[in-house]
């Protein structure tokens, strides 16, 4: 009898130890509820190249293999719709829940449609995307998308350029040094962009801009002269940006529709804030009516926990960042909004 009890005890312990790591792992992993992809397609009519790049700025998942599933035997023709198969891999401590749907995946960059999403495992998604039909036209002759006279306003960090006749909007991007990208590709309908909130340290800054008619017709990137910013100038420019955002806005949050400096807008993907110059903040914070809001890589207001510069911040249901309090899940954030570890 004693030997039987001893054997059963050993078996029970073995079963517990085998099961515990699995339950422990599940309890410490964080569910990924949405995926955002940036598509850069160079596929053109008359070419046999199928050059497409898919990226993301998320720290929760990464892009694995990307392939075009309907490459032509000869060359791409007018009206063809390239189809993509993209593998998305969850990083350690994150997982994709069952039932993950295509409505939880958003794309930007080259235009297209999410056709389906399959979950091969808790750590991998397969996303199928159909790009918009290729358009056989000659952008250089049909549309004037050339931009010129790129200039810096060294008093406040605003970039400006001359209007391109046929441009519906412009894509801009800020660089520091010889190759460091400070921002993702940003979009504006204006012929200027306020980069002051991104100029936070000394160095040489340049920006690039190109005119855009539609996803198939984009001009060539033009680059500005470099501008050297000292540490004191960077501090003055970034602090002026924060104070002006706070003082000029009268919006009380996502429930409001207008303000002195911009407007809260909502579409099927969520809330976003349109500034007075028709620009919008991407992958950064913006202070509106004294509250800080974080806008993701597509310009939509974030809620819940936000990872920023190796710190965690919490944004409530209205999008406003919590400070000097406890979050709904019981964690303490300091006066700067960062999680204190308690």
Short mmCIF file of C-alpha atoms in Angstrom, two decimals:
data_model
loop_
_atom_site.label_atom_id
_atom_site.label_comp_id
_atom_site.label_asym_id
_atom_site.label_seq_id
_atom_site.Cartn_x
_atom_site.Cartn_y
_atom_site.Cartn_z
CA UNK A 1 0.00 0.00 0.00
CA UNK A 2 2.78 2.40 0.88
CA UNK A 3 4.49 1.73 -2.43
CA UNK A 4 1.18 2.34 -4.27
CA UNK A 5 0.65 5.69 -2.56
CA UNK A 6 4.23 6.70 -3.28
CA UNK A 7 3.82 5.80 -6.96
CA UNK A 8 0.56 7.76 -7.22
CA UNK A 9 2.17 10.76 -5.55
CA UNK A 10 5.03 10.72 -8.05
CA UNK A 11 2.59 10.45 -10.96
CA UNK A 12 0.46 13.31 -9.60
CA UNK A 13 3.54 15.51 -9.21
CA UNK A 14 4.69 14.70 -12.73
CA UNK A 15 1.29 15.56 -14.18
CA UNK A 16 1.22 18.85 -12.24
CA UNK A 17 4.73 19.82 -13.34
CA UNK A 18 3.92 18.98 -16.95
CA UNK A 19 0.72 21.02 -16.91
CA UNK A 20 1.99 24.01 -14.91
CA UNK A 21 4.33 25.51 -17.53
CA UNK A 22 1.52 25.47 -20.07
CA UNK A 23 -0.95 27.22 -17.80
CA UNK A 24 1.74 29.63 -16.64
CA UNK A 25 2.66 30.49 -20.21
CA UNK A 26 -0.98 31.09 -21.16
CA UNK A 27 -1.53 33.36 -18.19
CA UNK A 28 1.51 35.53 -18.96
CA UNK A 29 0.92 35.90 -22.70
CA UNK A 30 -0.90 38.95 -24.04
CA UNK A 31 -3.57 38.60 -26.72
CA UNK A 32 -3.10 40.48 -29.99
CA UNK A 33 -6.47 41.95 -30.93
CA UNK A 34 -5.55 43.77 -34.15
CA UNK A 35 -2.87 43.84 -36.84
CA UNK A 36 -1.71 46.80 -38.95
CA UNK A 37 0.30 46.27 -42.13
CA UNK A 38 2.08 48.74 -44.40
CA UNK A 39 2.27 47.64 -48.06
CA UNK A 40 4.78 49.06 -50.52
CA UNK A 41 4.15 47.67 -54.00
CA UNK A 42 6.30 48.46 -57.05
CA UNK A 43 4.30 46.21 -59.38
CA UNK A 44 3.60 48.01 -62.69
CA UNK A 45 1.85 47.26 -65.95
CA UNK A 46 4.30 45.94 -68.56
CA UNK A 47 6.77 44.60 -65.97
CA UNK A 48 7.35 41.01 -64.89
CA UNK A 49 8.67 42.06 -61.46
CA UNK A 50 6.57 41.25 -58.41
CA UNK A 51 8.34 43.46 -55.90
CA UNK A 52 6.16 43.97 -52.82
CA UNK A 53 7.31 44.75 -49.28
CA UNK A 54 5.08 44.41 -46.21
CA UNK A 55 6.21 45.97 -42.92
CA UNK A 56 4.80 46.91 -39.52
CA UNK A 57 5.89 49.17 -36.70
CA UNK A 58 4.33 46.96 -34.02
CA UNK A 59 6.49 45.37 -31.33
CA UNK A 60 3.89 42.63 -30.74
CA UNK A 61 4.35 40.83 -34.05
CA UNK A 62 6.62 40.76 -37.09
CA UNK A 63 6.26 40.01 -40.80
CA UNK A 64 7.46 36.64 -42.01
CA UNK A 65 7.38 35.43 -45.60
CA UNK A 66 5.47 37.54 -48.16
CA UNK A 67 4.63 36.21 -51.62
CA UNK A 68 2.62 37.19 -54.68
CA UNK A 69 0.40 34.21 -55.49
CA UNK A 70 -0.70 35.16 -59.01
CA UNK A 71 2.52 36.21 -60.74
CA UNK A 72 1.98 36.40 -64.53
CA UNK A 73 3.63 34.06 -67.03
CA UNK A 74 4.82 37.03 -69.07
CA UNK A 75 4.15 40.49 -67.61
CA UNK A 76 1.54 42.37 -65.60
CA UNK A 77 -1.35 43.73 -67.66
CA UNK A 78 -3.81 46.58 -67.22
CA UNK A 79 -6.54 45.55 -64.77
CA UNK A 80 -4.55 42.78 -63.07
CA UNK A 81 -5.01 42.56 -59.29
CA UNK A 82 -1.88 41.25 -57.52
CA UNK A 83 -2.70 38.86 -54.69
CA UNK A 84 -0.50 38.61 -51.60
CA UNK A 85 0.02 35.93 -48.99
CA UNK A 86 1.56 37.40 -45.84
CA UNK A 87 2.71 35.49 -42.76
CA UNK A 88 2.46 37.42 -39.47
CA UNK A 89 4.37 36.00 -36.50
CA UNK A 90 3.58 36.84 -32.88
CA UNK A 91 6.55 37.89 -30.76
CA UNK A 92 7.39 36.17 -27.48
CA UNK A 93 4.76 36.72 -24.77
CA UNK A 94 2.04 37.48 -27.35
CA UNK A 95 -0.49 35.28 -29.14
CA UNK A 96 -3.31 35.36 -31.69
CA UNK A 97 -6.62 34.18 -30.27
CA UNK A 98 -8.87 31.80 -32.16
CA UNK A 99 -11.50 33.48 -34.28
CA UNK A 100 -9.14 36.24 -35.46
CA UNK A 101 -11.00 37.84 -38.40
CA UNK A 102 -10.10 40.00 -41.38
CA UNK A 103 -11.93 42.94 -39.78
CA UNK A 104 -9.11 43.02 -37.22
CA UNK A 105 -6.46 43.60 -39.92
CA UNK A 106 -5.86 47.03 -41.48
CA UNK A 107 -3.54 48.05 -44.30
CA UNK A 108 -2.01 51.31 -45.53
CA UNK A 109 0.40 52.34 -48.25
CA UNK A 110 -0.57 50.61 -51.50
CA UNK A 111 -4.35 50.27 -51.73
CA UNK A 112 -5.99 46.89 -51.47
CA UNK A 113 -8.49 44.66 -49.66
CA UNK A 114 -8.11 42.00 -46.97
CA UNK A 115 -9.72 38.95 -48.56
CA UNK A 116 -9.24 36.43 -45.74
CA UNK A 117 -7.26 35.63 -42.60
CA UNK A 118 -6.38 32.18 -41.30
CA UNK A 119 -4.77 31.26 -37.99
CA UNK A 120 -2.27 28.44 -38.47
CA UNK A 121 -1.38 28.51 -34.77
CA UNK A 122 -1.56 30.84 -31.78
CA UNK A 123 1.74 32.36 -32.92
CA UNK A 124 1.07 32.73 -36.65
CA UNK A 125 -1.50 34.33 -38.93
CA UNK A 126 -1.74 34.08 -42.70
CA UNK A 127 -3.23 37.20 -44.26
CA UNK A 128 -4.48 37.20 -47.86
CA UNK A 129 -4.61 40.59 -49.59
CA UNK A 130 -5.79 41.61 -53.05
CA UNK A 131 -4.27 44.87 -54.30
CA UNK A 132 -6.26 47.31 -56.41
CA UNK A 133 -6.30 46.79 -60.17
CA UNK A 134 -3.20 47.98 -62.00
CA UNK A 135 -3.71 51.07 -64.12
CA UNK A 136 -1.88 51.40 -67.45
CA UNK A 137 -0.99 55.04 -67.70
CA UNK A 138 2.08 57.22 -67.97
CA UNK A 139 2.33 59.18 -64.73
CA UNK A 140 5.09 61.44 -66.00
CA UNK A 141 3.10 62.68 -69.01
CA UNK A 142 -0.47 62.56 -67.66
CA UNK A 143 0.04 64.13 -64.23
CA UNK A 144 2.26 66.92 -62.96
CA UNK A 145 3.33 65.68 -59.55
CA UNK A 146 6.72 67.40 -59.32
CA UNK A 147 7.36 69.30 -56.10
CA UNK A 148 9.99 72.02 -55.77
CA UNK A 149 11.38 74.75 -53.50
CA UNK A 150 11.63 72.56 -50.40
CA UNK A 151 12.37 74.76 -47.40
CA UNK A 152 12.66 74.68 -43.61
CA UNK A 153 11.18 77.28 -41.31
CA UNK A 154 13.99 77.19 -38.77
CA UNK A 155 11.96 79.10 -36.21
CA UNK A 156 9.38 76.36 -35.64
CA UNK A 157 10.41 73.20 -37.54
CA UNK A 158 7.83 73.45 -40.33
CA UNK A 159 8.68 72.01 -43.75
CA UNK A 160 7.15 73.57 -46.88
CA UNK A 161 7.23 73.15 -50.65
CA UNK A 162 5.62 74.47 -53.82
CA UNK A 163 2.33 72.95 -54.93
CA UNK A 164 2.31 70.30 -57.66
CA UNK A 165 -0.45 71.01 -60.18
CA UNK A 166 -2.11 67.58 -60.13
CA UNK A 167 -1.30 66.41 -56.61
CA UNK A 168 -4.33 65.47 -54.51
CA UNK A 169 -2.14 65.00 -51.45
CA UNK A 170 1.51 64.71 -50.45
CA UNK A 171 3.60 62.08 -48.70
CA UNK A 172 6.36 63.36 -46.42
CA UNK A 173 9.01 61.78 -44.24
CA UNK A 174 11.57 63.16 -41.78
CA UNK A 175 15.18 61.98 -41.58
CA UNK A 176 18.02 62.65 -39.17
CA UNK A 177 21.66 62.29 -40.14
CA UNK A 178 22.58 60.44 -43.29
CA UNK A 179 19.95 57.69 -43.18
CA UNK A 180 18.03 57.52 -39.88
CA UNK A 181 14.27 57.69 -40.44
CA UNK A 182 12.49 59.68 -37.74
CA UNK A 183 8.94 59.17 -38.98
CA UNK A 184 7.02 56.75 -41.12
CA UNK A 185 5.50 58.08 -44.36
CA UNK A 186 3.03 60.81 -43.34
CA UNK A 187 0.22 62.21 -45.48
CA UNK A 188 -1.07 65.77 -45.79
CA UNK A 189 -3.21 67.73 -48.25
CA UNK A 190 -1.32 70.91 -47.40
CA UNK A 191 1.98 72.14 -48.90
CA UNK A 192 3.60 72.19 -45.47
CA UNK A 193 4.08 69.87 -42.51
CA UNK A 194 4.86 70.71 -38.89
CA UNK A 195 7.69 68.40 -37.76
CA UNK A 196 8.32 70.27 -34.51
CA UNK A 197 7.12 67.44 -32.26
CA UNK A 198 9.67 65.09 -33.86
CA UNK A 199 12.67 67.41 -33.51
CA UNK A 200 13.69 66.49 -29.98
CA UNK A 201 17.51 66.37 -30.13
CA UNK A 202 20.45 67.98 -31.89
CA UNK A 203 21.50 66.86 -35.35
CA UNK A 204 21.10 67.36 -39.08
CA UNK A 205 17.48 67.06 -40.28
CA UNK A 206 16.15 66.64 -43.82
CA UNK A 207 12.72 65.83 -45.17
CA UNK A 208 11.48 64.20 -48.36
CA UNK A 209 8.18 64.88 -50.10
CA UNK A 210 6.36 63.67 -53.21
CA UNK A 211 3.07 64.51 -54.87
CA UNK A 212 0.33 61.87 -55.00
CA UNK A 213 -2.62 61.69 -57.39
CA UNK A 214 -3.72 58.16 -56.46
CA UNK A 215 -2.12 54.87 -55.42
CA UNK A 216 -0.94 54.23 -59.00
CA UNK A 217 0.30 57.74 -59.66
CA UNK A 218 2.95 59.13 -57.34
CA UNK A 219 5.71 61.58 -58.14
CA UNK A 220 9.40 61.20 -57.39
CA UNK A 221 10.73 61.83 -53.91
CA UNK A 222 12.46 65.20 -53.54
CA UNK A 223 14.84 65.88 -50.66
CA UNK A 224 15.37 69.15 -48.80
CA UNK A 225 18.67 70.70 -47.77
CA UNK A 226 19.91 69.56 -44.38
CA UNK A 227 19.27 71.77 -41.36
CA UNK A 228 21.45 71.54 -38.27
CA UNK A 229 19.55 71.90 -34.99
CA UNK A 230 21.40 72.50 -31.73
CA UNK A 231 20.27 70.95 -28.44
CA UNK A 232 18.87 74.26 -27.18
CA UNK A 233 17.03 74.88 -30.47
CA UNK A 234 15.53 71.39 -30.40
CA UNK A 235 14.31 71.92 -26.84
CA UNK A 236 12.77 75.27 -27.73
CA UNK A 237 11.06 73.94 -30.87
CA UNK A 238 9.62 70.82 -29.22
CA UNK A 239 8.45 72.72 -26.13
CA UNK A 240 6.77 75.36 -28.31
CA UNK A 241 4.98 72.57 -30.16
CA UNK A 242 3.63 71.07 -26.93
CA UNK A 243 2.44 74.40 -25.53
CA UNK A 244 0.77 75.49 -28.77
CA UNK A 245 -1.09 72.18 -29.08
CA UNK A 246 -2.36 72.61 -25.52
CA UNK A 247 -3.38 76.27 -25.74
CA UNK A 248 -4.93 76.35 -29.20
CA UNK A 249 -7.29 73.39 -28.94
CA UNK A 250 -10.76 73.58 -27.43
CA UNK A 251 -11.78 69.99 -28.08
CA UNK A 252 -12.76 67.95 -25.06
CA UNK A 253 -11.86 64.61 -26.64
CA UNK A 254 -13.31 62.11 -29.09
CA UNK A 255 -16.83 63.18 -28.26
CA UNK A 256 -16.18 66.63 -29.71
CA UNK A 257 -16.26 67.40 -33.41
CA UNK A 258 -14.45 70.72 -33.80
CA UNK A 259 -11.74 72.78 -32.14
CA UNK A 260 -9.75 75.92 -32.78
CA UNK A 261 -6.84 73.94 -34.22
CA UNK A 262 -8.50 70.90 -35.74
CA UNK A 263 -11.31 68.38 -35.47
CA UNK A 264 -11.99 64.90 -34.13
CA UNK A 265 -13.24 62.61 -36.90
CA UNK A 266 -14.44 59.00 -36.88
CA UNK A 267 -14.65 56.31 -39.53
CA UNK A 268 -15.01 52.51 -39.54
CA UNK A 269 -11.51 52.08 -38.11
CA UNK A 270 -11.81 54.51 -35.19
CA UNK A 271 -11.18 58.10 -34.10
CA UNK A 272 -8.49 60.33 -35.56
CA UNK A 273 -7.62 64.01 -35.21
CA UNK A 274 -7.41 66.29 -38.26
CA UNK A 275 -5.23 69.33 -37.63
CA UNK A 276 -5.96 72.75 -39.07
CA UNK A 277 -3.46 72.20 -41.89
CA UNK A 278 -5.22 68.91 -42.80
CA UNK A 279 -2.33 66.83 -41.42
CA UNK A 280 -2.66 64.18 -38.71
CA UNK A 281 -0.31 62.68 -36.15
CA UNK A 282 1.08 59.21 -36.85
CA UNK A 283 3.01 56.91 -34.47
CA UNK A 284 3.32 59.67 -31.89
CA UNK A 285 1.64 61.59 -29.09
CA UNK A 286 -0.32 64.81 -29.49
CA UNK A 287 -1.59 67.08 -26.74
CA UNK A 288 -5.16 68.25 -27.28
CA UNK A 289 -6.95 70.45 -24.77
CA UNK A 290 -4.39 69.62 -22.11
CA UNK A 291 -4.66 65.84 -22.55
CA UNK A 292 -2.15 63.55 -24.27
CA UNK A 293 -3.39 61.15 -26.94
CA UNK A 294 -1.43 58.48 -28.80
CA UNK A 295 -2.10 57.92 -32.51
CA UNK A 296 -0.94 54.67 -34.12
CA UNK A 297 0.91 54.15 -37.41
CA UNK A 298 -2.31 54.82 -39.33
CA UNK A 299 -3.23 57.94 -37.40
CA UNK A 300 -5.98 56.37 -35.27
CA UNK A 301 -6.36 57.12 -31.58
CA UNK A 302 -5.14 54.34 -29.30
CA UNK A 303 -6.77 53.04 -26.14
CA UNK A 304 -5.37 50.72 -23.49
CA UNK A 305 -1.66 50.13 -22.94
CA UNK A 306 0.80 51.87 -25.28
CA UNK A 307 4.52 51.03 -25.47
CA UNK A 308 6.62 54.11 -26.16
CA UNK A 309 10.41 54.53 -25.83
CA UNK A 310 10.73 51.43 -23.62
CA UNK A 311 8.00 52.62 -21.22
CA UNK A 312 4.33 51.72 -20.87
CA UNK A 313 1.49 54.26 -20.79
CA UNK A 314 -2.25 53.76 -20.40
CA UNK A 315 -4.90 55.55 -22.46
CA UNK A 316 -8.52 55.34 -21.29
CA UNK A 317 -11.67 54.73 -23.32
CA UNK A 318 -11.67 58.41 -24.41
CA UNK A 319 -8.05 58.09 -25.54
CA UNK A 320 -6.67 60.44 -22.88
CA UNK A 321 -3.51 59.24 -21.14
CA UNK A 322 -3.77 58.39 -17.43
CA UNK A 323 -1.44 60.21 -15.00
CA UNK A 324 -0.79 59.88 -11.25
CA UNK A 325 -3.40 57.18 -10.72
CA UNK A 326 -4.16 53.48 -11.02
CA UNK A 327 -5.24 51.92 -14.30
CA UNK A 328 -8.42 49.81 -14.53
CA UNK A 329 -6.29 46.65 -14.34
CA UNK A 330 -4.62 47.81 -11.11
CA UNK A 331 -1.26 49.23 -12.16
CA UNK A 332 0.13 52.59 -11.00
CA UNK A 333 1.25 55.28 -13.46
CA UNK A 334 3.26 58.35 -12.46
CA UNK A 335 2.83 62.06 -13.15
CA UNK A 336 4.41 61.57 -16.58
CA UNK A 337 1.95 58.76 -17.36
CA UNK A 338 4.58 55.99 -17.35
CA UNK A 339 3.97 52.76 -15.46
CA UNK A 340 5.94 52.85 -12.21
CA UNK A 341 6.29 49.11 -11.87
CA UNK A 342 3.74 48.94 -9.05
#
